[in-house]
XYZ file of C-alpha atoms in Angstrom:
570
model
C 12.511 27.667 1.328
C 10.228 29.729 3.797
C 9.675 27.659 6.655
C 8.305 30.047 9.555
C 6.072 28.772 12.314
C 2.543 29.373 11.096
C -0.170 31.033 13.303
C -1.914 28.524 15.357
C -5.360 27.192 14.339
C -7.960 28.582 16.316
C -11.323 26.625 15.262
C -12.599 23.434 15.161
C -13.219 23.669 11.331
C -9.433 24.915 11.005
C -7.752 22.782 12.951
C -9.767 19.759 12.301
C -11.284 19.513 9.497
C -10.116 22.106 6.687
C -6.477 21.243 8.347
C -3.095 22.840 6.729
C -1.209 21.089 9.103
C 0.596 18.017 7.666
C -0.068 16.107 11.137
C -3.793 16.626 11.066
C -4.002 15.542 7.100
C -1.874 12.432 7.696
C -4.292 11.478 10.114
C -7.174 11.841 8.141
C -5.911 10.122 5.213
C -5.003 7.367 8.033
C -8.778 7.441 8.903
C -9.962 7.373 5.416
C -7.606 4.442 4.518
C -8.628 2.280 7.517
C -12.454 2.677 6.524
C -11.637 1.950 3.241
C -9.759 -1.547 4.571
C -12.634 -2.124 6.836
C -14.994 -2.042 3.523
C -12.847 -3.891 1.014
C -11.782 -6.618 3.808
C -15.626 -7.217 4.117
C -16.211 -7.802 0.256
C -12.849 -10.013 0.547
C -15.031 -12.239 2.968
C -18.195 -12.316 0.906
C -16.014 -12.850 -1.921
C -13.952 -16.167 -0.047
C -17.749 -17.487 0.998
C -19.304 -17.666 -2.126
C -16.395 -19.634 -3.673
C -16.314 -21.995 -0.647
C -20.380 -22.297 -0.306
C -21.500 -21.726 -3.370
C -25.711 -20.450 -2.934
C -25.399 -20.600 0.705
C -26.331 -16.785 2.480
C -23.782 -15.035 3.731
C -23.795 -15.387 7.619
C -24.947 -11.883 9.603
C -24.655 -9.390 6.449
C -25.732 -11.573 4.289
C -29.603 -10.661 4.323
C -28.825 -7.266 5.041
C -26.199 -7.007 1.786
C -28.300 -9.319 -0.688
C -32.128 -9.179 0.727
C -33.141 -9.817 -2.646
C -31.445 -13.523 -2.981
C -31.852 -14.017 1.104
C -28.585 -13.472 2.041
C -26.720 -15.229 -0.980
C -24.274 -13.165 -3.079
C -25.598 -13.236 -6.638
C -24.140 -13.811 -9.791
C -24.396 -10.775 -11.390
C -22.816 -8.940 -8.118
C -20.308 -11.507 -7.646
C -17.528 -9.893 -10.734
C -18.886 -6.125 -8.814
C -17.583 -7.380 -5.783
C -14.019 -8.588 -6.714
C -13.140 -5.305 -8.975
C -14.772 -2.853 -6.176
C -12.713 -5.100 -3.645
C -9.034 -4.491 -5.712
C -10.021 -1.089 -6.654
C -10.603 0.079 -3.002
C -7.770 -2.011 -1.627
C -5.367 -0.730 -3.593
C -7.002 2.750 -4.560
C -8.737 3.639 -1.149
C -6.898 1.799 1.620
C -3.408 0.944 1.214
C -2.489 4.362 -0.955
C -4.447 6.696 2.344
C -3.053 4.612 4.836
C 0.801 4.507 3.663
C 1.366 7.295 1.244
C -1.631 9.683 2.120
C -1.516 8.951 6.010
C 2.066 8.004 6.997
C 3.674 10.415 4.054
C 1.801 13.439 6.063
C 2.866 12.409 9.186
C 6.191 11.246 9.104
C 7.904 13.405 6.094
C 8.284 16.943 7.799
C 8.856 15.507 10.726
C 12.050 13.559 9.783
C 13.618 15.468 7.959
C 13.347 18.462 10.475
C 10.767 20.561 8.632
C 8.090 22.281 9.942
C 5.364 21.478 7.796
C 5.154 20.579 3.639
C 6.456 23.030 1.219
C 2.461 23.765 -0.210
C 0.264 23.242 3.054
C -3.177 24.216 0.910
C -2.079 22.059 -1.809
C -1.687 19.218 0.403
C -5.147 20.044 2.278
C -6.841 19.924 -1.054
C -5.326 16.479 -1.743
C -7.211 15.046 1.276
C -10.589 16.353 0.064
C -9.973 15.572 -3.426
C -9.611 11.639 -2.113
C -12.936 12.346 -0.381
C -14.381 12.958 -3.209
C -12.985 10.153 -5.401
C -13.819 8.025 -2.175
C -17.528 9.342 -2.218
C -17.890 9.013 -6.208
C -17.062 5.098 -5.764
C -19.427 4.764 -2.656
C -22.128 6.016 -5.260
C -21.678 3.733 -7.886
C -23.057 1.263 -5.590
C -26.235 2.506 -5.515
C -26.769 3.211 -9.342
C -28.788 1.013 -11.695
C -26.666 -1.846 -12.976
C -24.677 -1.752 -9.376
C -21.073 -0.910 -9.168
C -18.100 -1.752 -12.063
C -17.854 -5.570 -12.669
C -14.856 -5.363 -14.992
C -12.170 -6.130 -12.914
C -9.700 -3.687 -11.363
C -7.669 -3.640 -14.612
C -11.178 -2.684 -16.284
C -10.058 -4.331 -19.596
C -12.268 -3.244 -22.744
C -14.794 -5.015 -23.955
C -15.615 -5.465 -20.443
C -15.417 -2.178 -19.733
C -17.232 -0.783 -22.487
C -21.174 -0.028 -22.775
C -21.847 -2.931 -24.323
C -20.103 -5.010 -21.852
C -21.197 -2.412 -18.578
C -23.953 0.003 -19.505
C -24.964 2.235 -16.791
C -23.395 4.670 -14.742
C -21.336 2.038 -12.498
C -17.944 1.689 -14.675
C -18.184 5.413 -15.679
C -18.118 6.468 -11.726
C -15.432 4.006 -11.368
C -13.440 6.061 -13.776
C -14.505 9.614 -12.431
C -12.968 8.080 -9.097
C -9.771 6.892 -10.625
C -9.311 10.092 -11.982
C -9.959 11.756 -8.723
C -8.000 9.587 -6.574
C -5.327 10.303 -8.939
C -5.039 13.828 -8.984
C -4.933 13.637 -4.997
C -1.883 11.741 -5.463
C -0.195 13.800 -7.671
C -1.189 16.561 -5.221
C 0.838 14.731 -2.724
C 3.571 13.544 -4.760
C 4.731 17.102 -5.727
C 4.353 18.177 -2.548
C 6.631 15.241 -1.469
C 9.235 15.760 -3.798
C 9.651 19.252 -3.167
C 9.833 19.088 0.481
C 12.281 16.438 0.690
C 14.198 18.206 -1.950
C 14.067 21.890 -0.328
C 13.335 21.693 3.451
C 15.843 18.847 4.815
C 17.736 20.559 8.251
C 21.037 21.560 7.857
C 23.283 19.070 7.318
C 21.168 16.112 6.272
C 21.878 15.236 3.242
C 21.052 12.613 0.646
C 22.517 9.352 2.740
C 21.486 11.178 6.103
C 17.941 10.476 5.499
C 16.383 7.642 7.265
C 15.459 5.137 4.754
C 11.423 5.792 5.054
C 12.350 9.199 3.325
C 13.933 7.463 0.773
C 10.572 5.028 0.167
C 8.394 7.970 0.310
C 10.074 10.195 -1.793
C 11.064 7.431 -4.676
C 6.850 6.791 -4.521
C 6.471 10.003 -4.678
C 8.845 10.289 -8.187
C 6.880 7.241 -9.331
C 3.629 8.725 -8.803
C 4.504 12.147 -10.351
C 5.712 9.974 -13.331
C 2.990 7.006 -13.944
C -0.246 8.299 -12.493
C -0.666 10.663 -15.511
C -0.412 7.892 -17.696
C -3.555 5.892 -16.150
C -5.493 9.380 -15.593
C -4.997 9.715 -19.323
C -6.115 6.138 -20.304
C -9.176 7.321 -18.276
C -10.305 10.109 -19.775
C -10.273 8.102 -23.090
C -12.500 5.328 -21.792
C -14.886 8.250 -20.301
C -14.553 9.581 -24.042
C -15.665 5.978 -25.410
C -18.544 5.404 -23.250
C -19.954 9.155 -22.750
C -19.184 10.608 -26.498
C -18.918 7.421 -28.776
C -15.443 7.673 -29.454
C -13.599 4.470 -30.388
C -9.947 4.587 -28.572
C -10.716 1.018 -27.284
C -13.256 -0.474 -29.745
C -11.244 -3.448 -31.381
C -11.261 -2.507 -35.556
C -12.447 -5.492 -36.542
C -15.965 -4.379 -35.543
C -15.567 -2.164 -38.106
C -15.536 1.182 -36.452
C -12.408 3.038 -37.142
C -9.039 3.235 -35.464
C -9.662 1.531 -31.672
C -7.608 -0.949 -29.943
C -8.626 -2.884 -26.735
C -4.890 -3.861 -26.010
C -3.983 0.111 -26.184
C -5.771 0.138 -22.653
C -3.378 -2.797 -21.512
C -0.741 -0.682 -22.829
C -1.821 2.341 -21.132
C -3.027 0.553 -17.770
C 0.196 -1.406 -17.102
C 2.771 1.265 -18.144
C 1.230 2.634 -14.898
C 0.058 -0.626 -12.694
C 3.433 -2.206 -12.535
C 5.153 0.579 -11.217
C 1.861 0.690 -8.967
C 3.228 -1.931 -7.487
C 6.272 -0.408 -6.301
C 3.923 2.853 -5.232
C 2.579 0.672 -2.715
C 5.761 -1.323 -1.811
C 8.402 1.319 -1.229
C 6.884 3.291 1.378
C 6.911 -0.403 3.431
C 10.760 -1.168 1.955
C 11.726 1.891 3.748
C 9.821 1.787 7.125
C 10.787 -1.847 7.428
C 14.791 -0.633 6.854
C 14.554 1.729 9.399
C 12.726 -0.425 11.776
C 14.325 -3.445 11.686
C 17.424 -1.268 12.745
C 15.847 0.095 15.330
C 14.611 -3.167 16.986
C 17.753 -5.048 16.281
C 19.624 -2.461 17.763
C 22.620 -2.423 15.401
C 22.701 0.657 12.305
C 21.313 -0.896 8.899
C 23.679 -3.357 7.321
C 25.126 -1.164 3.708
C 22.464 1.700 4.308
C 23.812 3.110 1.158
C 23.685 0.253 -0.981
C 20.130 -0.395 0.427
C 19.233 3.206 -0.620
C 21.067 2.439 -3.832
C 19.146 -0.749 -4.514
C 15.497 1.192 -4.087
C 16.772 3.328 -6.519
C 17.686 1.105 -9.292
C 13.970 -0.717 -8.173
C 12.069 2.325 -9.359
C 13.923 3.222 -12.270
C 14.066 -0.582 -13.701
C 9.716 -0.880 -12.656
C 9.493 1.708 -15.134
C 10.290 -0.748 -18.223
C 9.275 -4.096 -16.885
C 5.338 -3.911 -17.518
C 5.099 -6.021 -20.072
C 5.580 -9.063 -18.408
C 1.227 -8.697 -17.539
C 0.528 -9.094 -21.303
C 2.909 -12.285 -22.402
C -0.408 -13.610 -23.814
C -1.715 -10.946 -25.650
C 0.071 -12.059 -28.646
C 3.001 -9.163 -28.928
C 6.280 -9.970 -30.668
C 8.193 -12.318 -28.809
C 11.310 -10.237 -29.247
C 9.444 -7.528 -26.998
C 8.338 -10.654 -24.958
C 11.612 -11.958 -24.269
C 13.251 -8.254 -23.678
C 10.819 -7.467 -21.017
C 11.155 -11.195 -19.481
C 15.187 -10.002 -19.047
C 14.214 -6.766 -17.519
C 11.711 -8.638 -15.045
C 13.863 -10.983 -14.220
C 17.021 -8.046 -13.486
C 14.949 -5.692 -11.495
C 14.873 -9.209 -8.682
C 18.440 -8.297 -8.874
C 18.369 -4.919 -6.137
C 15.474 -6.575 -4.456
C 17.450 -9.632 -3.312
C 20.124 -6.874 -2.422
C 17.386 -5.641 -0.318
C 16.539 -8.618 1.219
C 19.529 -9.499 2.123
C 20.849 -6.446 3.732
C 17.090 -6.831 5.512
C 18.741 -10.524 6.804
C 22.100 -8.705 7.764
C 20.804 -6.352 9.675
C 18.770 -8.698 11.987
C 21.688 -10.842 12.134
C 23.178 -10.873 15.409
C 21.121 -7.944 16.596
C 20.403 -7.362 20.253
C 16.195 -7.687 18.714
C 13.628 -6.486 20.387
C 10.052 -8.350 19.553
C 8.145 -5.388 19.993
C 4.560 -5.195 17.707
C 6.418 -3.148 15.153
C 9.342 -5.276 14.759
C 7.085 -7.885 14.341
C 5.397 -6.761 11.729
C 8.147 -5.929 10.038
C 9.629 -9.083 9.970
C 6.801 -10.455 8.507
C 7.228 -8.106 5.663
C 10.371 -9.626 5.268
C 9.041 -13.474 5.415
C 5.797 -13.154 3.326
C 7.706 -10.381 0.589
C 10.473 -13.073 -0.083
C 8.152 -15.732 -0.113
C 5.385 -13.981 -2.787
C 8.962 -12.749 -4.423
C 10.219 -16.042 -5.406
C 6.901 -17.189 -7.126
C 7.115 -14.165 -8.732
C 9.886 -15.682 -10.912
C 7.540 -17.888 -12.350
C 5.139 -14.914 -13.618
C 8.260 -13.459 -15.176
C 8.995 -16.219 -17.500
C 7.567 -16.443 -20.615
C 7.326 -20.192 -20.630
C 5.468 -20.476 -17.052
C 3.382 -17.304 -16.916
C 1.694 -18.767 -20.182
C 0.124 -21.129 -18.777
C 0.107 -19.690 -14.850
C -1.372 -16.153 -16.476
C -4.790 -15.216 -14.462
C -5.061 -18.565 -12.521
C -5.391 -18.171 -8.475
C -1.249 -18.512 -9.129
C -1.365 -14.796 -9.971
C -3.994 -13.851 -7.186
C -1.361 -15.892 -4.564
C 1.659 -14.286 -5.282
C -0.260 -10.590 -5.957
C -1.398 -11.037 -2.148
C 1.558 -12.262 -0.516
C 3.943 -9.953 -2.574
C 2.281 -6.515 -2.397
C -1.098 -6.871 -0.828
C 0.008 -8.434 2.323
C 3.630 -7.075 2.509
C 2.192 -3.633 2.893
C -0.387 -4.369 5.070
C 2.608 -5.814 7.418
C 4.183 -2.577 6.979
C 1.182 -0.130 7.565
C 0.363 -1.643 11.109
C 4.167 -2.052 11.621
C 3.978 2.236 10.741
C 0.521 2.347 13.176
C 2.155 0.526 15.851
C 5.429 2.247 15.795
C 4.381 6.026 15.260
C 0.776 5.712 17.314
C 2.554 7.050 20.279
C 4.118 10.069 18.793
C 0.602 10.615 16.445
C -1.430 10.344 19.597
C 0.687 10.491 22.599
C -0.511 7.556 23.832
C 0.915 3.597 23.934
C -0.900 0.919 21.940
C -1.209 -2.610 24.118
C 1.509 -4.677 23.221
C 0.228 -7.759 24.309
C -2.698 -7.257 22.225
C -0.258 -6.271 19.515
C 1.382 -9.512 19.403
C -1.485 -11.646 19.415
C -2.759 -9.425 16.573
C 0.128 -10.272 14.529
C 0.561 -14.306 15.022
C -3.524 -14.309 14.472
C -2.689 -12.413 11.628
C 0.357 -14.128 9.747
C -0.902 -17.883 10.274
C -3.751 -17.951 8.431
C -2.506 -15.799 6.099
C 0.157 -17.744 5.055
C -1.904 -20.571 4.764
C -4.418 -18.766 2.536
C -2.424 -17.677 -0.402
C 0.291 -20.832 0.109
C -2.761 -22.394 -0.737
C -3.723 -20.301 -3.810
C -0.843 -21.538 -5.335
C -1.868 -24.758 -5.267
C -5.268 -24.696 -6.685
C -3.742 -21.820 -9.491
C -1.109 -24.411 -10.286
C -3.932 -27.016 -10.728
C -5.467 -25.130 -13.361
C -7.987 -22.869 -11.061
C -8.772 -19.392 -12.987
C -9.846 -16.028 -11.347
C -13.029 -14.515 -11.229
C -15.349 -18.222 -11.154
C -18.544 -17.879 -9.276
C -19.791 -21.291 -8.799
C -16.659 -23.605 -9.048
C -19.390 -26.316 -8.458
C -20.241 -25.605 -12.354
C -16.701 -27.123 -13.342
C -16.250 -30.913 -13.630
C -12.119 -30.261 -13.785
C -12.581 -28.108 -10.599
C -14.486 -30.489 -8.318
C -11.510 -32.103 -6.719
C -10.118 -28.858 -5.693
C -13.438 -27.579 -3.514
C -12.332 -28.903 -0.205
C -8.734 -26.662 -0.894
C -10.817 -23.820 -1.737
C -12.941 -24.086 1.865
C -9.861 -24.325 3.462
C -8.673 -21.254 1.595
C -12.041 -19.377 3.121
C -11.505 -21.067 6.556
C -8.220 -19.045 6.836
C -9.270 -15.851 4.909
C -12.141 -15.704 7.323
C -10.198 -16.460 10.498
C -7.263 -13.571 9.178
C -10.252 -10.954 8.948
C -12.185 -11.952 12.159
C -7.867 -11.287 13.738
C -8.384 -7.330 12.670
C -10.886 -7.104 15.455
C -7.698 -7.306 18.023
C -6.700 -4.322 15.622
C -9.473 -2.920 16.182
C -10.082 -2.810 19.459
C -6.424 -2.128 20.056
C -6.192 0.916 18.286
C -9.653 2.034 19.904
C -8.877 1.601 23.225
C -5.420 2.830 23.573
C -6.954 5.863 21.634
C -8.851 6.799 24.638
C -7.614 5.057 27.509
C -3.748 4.074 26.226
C -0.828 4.381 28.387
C 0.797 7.867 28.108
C 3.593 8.337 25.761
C 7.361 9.454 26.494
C 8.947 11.574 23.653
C 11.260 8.748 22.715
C 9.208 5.237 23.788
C 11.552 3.323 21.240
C 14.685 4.782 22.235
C 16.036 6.036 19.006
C 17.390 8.926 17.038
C 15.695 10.134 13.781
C 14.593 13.514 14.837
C 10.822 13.029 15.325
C 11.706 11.342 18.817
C 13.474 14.388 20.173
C 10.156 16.809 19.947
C 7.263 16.080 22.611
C 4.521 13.667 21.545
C 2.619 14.408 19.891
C 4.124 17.147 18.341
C 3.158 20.601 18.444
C 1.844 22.212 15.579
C 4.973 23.767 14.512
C 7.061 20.639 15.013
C 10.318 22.158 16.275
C 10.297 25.459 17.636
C 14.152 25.736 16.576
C 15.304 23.969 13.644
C 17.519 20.978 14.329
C 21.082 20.661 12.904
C 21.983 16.968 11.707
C 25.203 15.702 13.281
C 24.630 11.828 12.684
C 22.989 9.422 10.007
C 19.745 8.056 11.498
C 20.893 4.391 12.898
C 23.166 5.216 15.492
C 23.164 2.317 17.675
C 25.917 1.225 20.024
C 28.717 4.050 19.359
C 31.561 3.282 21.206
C 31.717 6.408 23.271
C 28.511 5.928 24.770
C 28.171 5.047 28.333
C 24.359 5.138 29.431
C 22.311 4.643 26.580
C 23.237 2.531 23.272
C 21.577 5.158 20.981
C 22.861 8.104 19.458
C 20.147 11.054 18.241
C 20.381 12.938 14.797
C 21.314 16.268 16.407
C 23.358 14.901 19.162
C 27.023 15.703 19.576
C 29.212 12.758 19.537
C 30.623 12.600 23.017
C 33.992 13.798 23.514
């Protein structure tokens, strides 16, 4: 593969904006993603309000967001608001920030490249992401408002009937979009890993983020198609009349709502893992890093991702137990969801090895990422439950589900994005992020947290279903309000705990401590080049010598770290 250092940029619009280099798009997507977390954590809060004060304005924004009902989030906006708030979450923040933003950065620079194997490609992916990011911003702003069928857009909700306007059909024009950016990306992932590792890294040299990126990457290449596709069909039902979706018994020929569920969660589940592996990785890495000890079974932790992405490939049935299929098929995909916990315990546990008896150090990033390893085994077990025929039943779109979704993916990987921010901020920006700050950001963080979707189980267990405006309305519900204000008490004091974020990541920005090359003292290869990097990342290509957790070799004297292109002392 031709990797030659490419003539420097030599204008603003070329090395800013219109960027080839992988550095400079990584930290746009990073941008893009943390906008897009600032926007959907907002609608999370307006969201958590209305449940817990039910026709009470929404303090500040309120009157500014809803002038119309002074202040109070209306009913008609209030099923806008939670699909617009999983749709950007999951479309707009978490997939920039990890895949988009930390795949740029950290990918070439790991594996000793000097860029990505199709720099223009992977420029276009950024814009393209723009421009699904802009096409959702507009559907705000149309007549009807914004889609309001949920983030799994399930026909008839989805349809005209159930949304006319233009709101559901920008949704899926943004899908689509934000789709083909990824694929962008995941080719260009694939093929880089593949073709432009240094000499001598091979397959079980990597450091384990490689592995998560790359095995996202594979799953995005696969499964994004699929949704894309189911797309383009809906577009087809509500722009041209078709009937892909239209159930038969309405007497128009040859639709199927539950096709979509087919269609949607042959791609959503292994969504899931999407999201998820890029943090399984970083975590792996880190949590060798801070305990100071090489990763317990590296191999078999490798191994175990592996088998994680091929098995989340034929598990997705477990989301439609209740839409009446065979029970056969039920009971087939209830094994396979219940073996694919199998490698993720494996996981977890070499996670647990690893730490144990390390020489830790409770830096910001190594706390985060042990609090991906506390909340992902704790939304993991009740995950069980939504794998078993019998329980998911009755447990099936109750605040059960919206629990264990949070704890499991949603708040696992936002662990592992600022444990990424945290630990790579000083090579991205040369500069130190405050680690006092840092802390406090995390314990204000993981608290309430915990308590909020702990406490979603309860109130899904006592028979509390998604998506209910005015919980007031419900005689059965009544006894379960003072949980639910609880519930916003914590969600509100988790989001007003970003602002230590915030001001953390502004402030070092401009005024951090300066960065060494190495601040973390260890040896994957992007902390041996000066930080941050210049814009050919290594002026010589390194050779790999070691794996990427070298920690305490025995024939080290003044440092207990070993580099990827060091020689072993004699």
């Amino acid at each position: 593969m031709d990797d030659h250092i490419h003539p420097e940029p030599t204008s603003f619009l070329s090395k800013y904006v219109f960027s080839y280099d992988h550095k400079i798009i990584g930290k746009q997507f990073l941008g893009l993603g943390l906008f897009g977390l600032l926007v959907g954590g907002i609608m999370a809060m307006v969201i958590r309000w209305t449940i817990a004060n039910p026709g009470v304005p929404f303090p500040v924004l309120g009157n500014l967001l809803f002038p119309d009902t002074n202040g109070v989030l209306p009913s008609d906006s209030y099923l806008m608001f939670v699909t617009m708030h999983g749709t950007i979450m999951i479309f707009f923040a978490i997939t920039p920030i990890l895949i988009g933003g930390f795949g740029n950065f950290t990918i070439p620079l790991l594996i000793g490249a000097r860029d990505m194997a199709f720099p223009t490609l992977n420029m276009l992916s950024f814009w393209i992401m723009v421009l699904a990011t802009a096409i959702m911003g507009v559907s705000f702003f149309v007549e009807g408002g914004a889609s309001a069928g949920g983030w799994t857009a399930y026909p008839p909700l989805s349809s005209t009937m159930g949304q006319p306007g233009w709101g559901h059909t920008l949704w899926l024009l943004g899908i689509y979009f934000a789709g083909s950016s990824s694929i962008m990306g995941a080719i260009n992932y694939i093929t880089t890993v593949i073709r432009m590792r240094a000499p001598g890294m091979g397959w079980f040299d990597m450091p384990l983020t490689i592995w998560g990126m790359w095995l996202t990457a594979v799953l995005n290449a696969l499964f994004i198609p699929v949704l894309t596709g189911g797309a383009i069909l809906m577009l087809f039902d509500r722009m041209f009349g078709s009937n892909f979706y239209t159930a038969a018994t309405t007497g128009l020929r040859g639709g199927d709502p539950i096709l979509w569920q087919h269609l949607f969660w042959i791609f959503g589940h292994p969504e899931v893992y999407i999201l998820i592996l890029p943090a399984w990785g970083i975590v792996s890495d880190l949590l060798s890093f801070f305990a100071r000890k090489p990763a317990f079974s590296y191999r078999m932790t490798a191994l175990a991702m592996i088998a994680i992405t091929v098995l989340s490939a034929v598990v997705y049935g477990h989301h439609m137990f209740t839409t009446g299929m065979t029970p056969m098929l039920s009971e087939s995909f209830e094994i396979l969801t219940m073996t694919i916990s199998i490698p993720a315990a494996i996981l977890f546990m070499n996670w647990l090895r690893t730490i144990w008896r390390g020489s830790i150090r409770m830096t910001s990033p190594m706390l985060f990422s042990l609090g991906v390893v506390f909340v992902f085994g704790l939304g993991g077990l009740t995950g069980l439950h939504l794998g078993s025929i019998a329980t998911d039943i009755y447990l099936h779109d109750t605040y059960f589900v919206v629990g264990h979704f949070h704890l499991t993916m949603a708040a696992a990987v936002l662990f592992g994005s600022f444990a990424a921010i945290y630990f790579w901020f000083p090579k991205m920006f040369g500069r130190m992020m405050n680690e006092t700050l840092g802390k406090l950001h995390f314990w204000a963080t993981l608290i309430p947290l915990t308590a909020l979707f702990c406490m979603m189980f309860v109130v899904g267990y006592s028979g509390m279903h998604r998506r209910i405006y005015n919980v007031l309305e419900y005689q059965y519900l009544l006894p379960l309000q003072p949980l639910n204000q609880w519930i916003t008490i914590a969600a509100l004091a988790m989001g007003a705990a970003q602002f230590l974020f915030v001001i953390n990541f502004l402030s070092s920005l401009f005024a951090g401590s300066k960065a060494t090359d190495n601040p973390w003292e260890v040896g994957t290869l992007e902390w041996s080049i000066p930080s941050p990097p210049p814009y050919y990342n290594y002026l010589q290509i390194p050779v790999v010598k070691n794996g990427p957790h070298e920690f305490s070799h025995p024939r080290l004297k003044t440092k207990d770290w070993l580099g990827q292109a060091e020689e072993v002392p004699a």
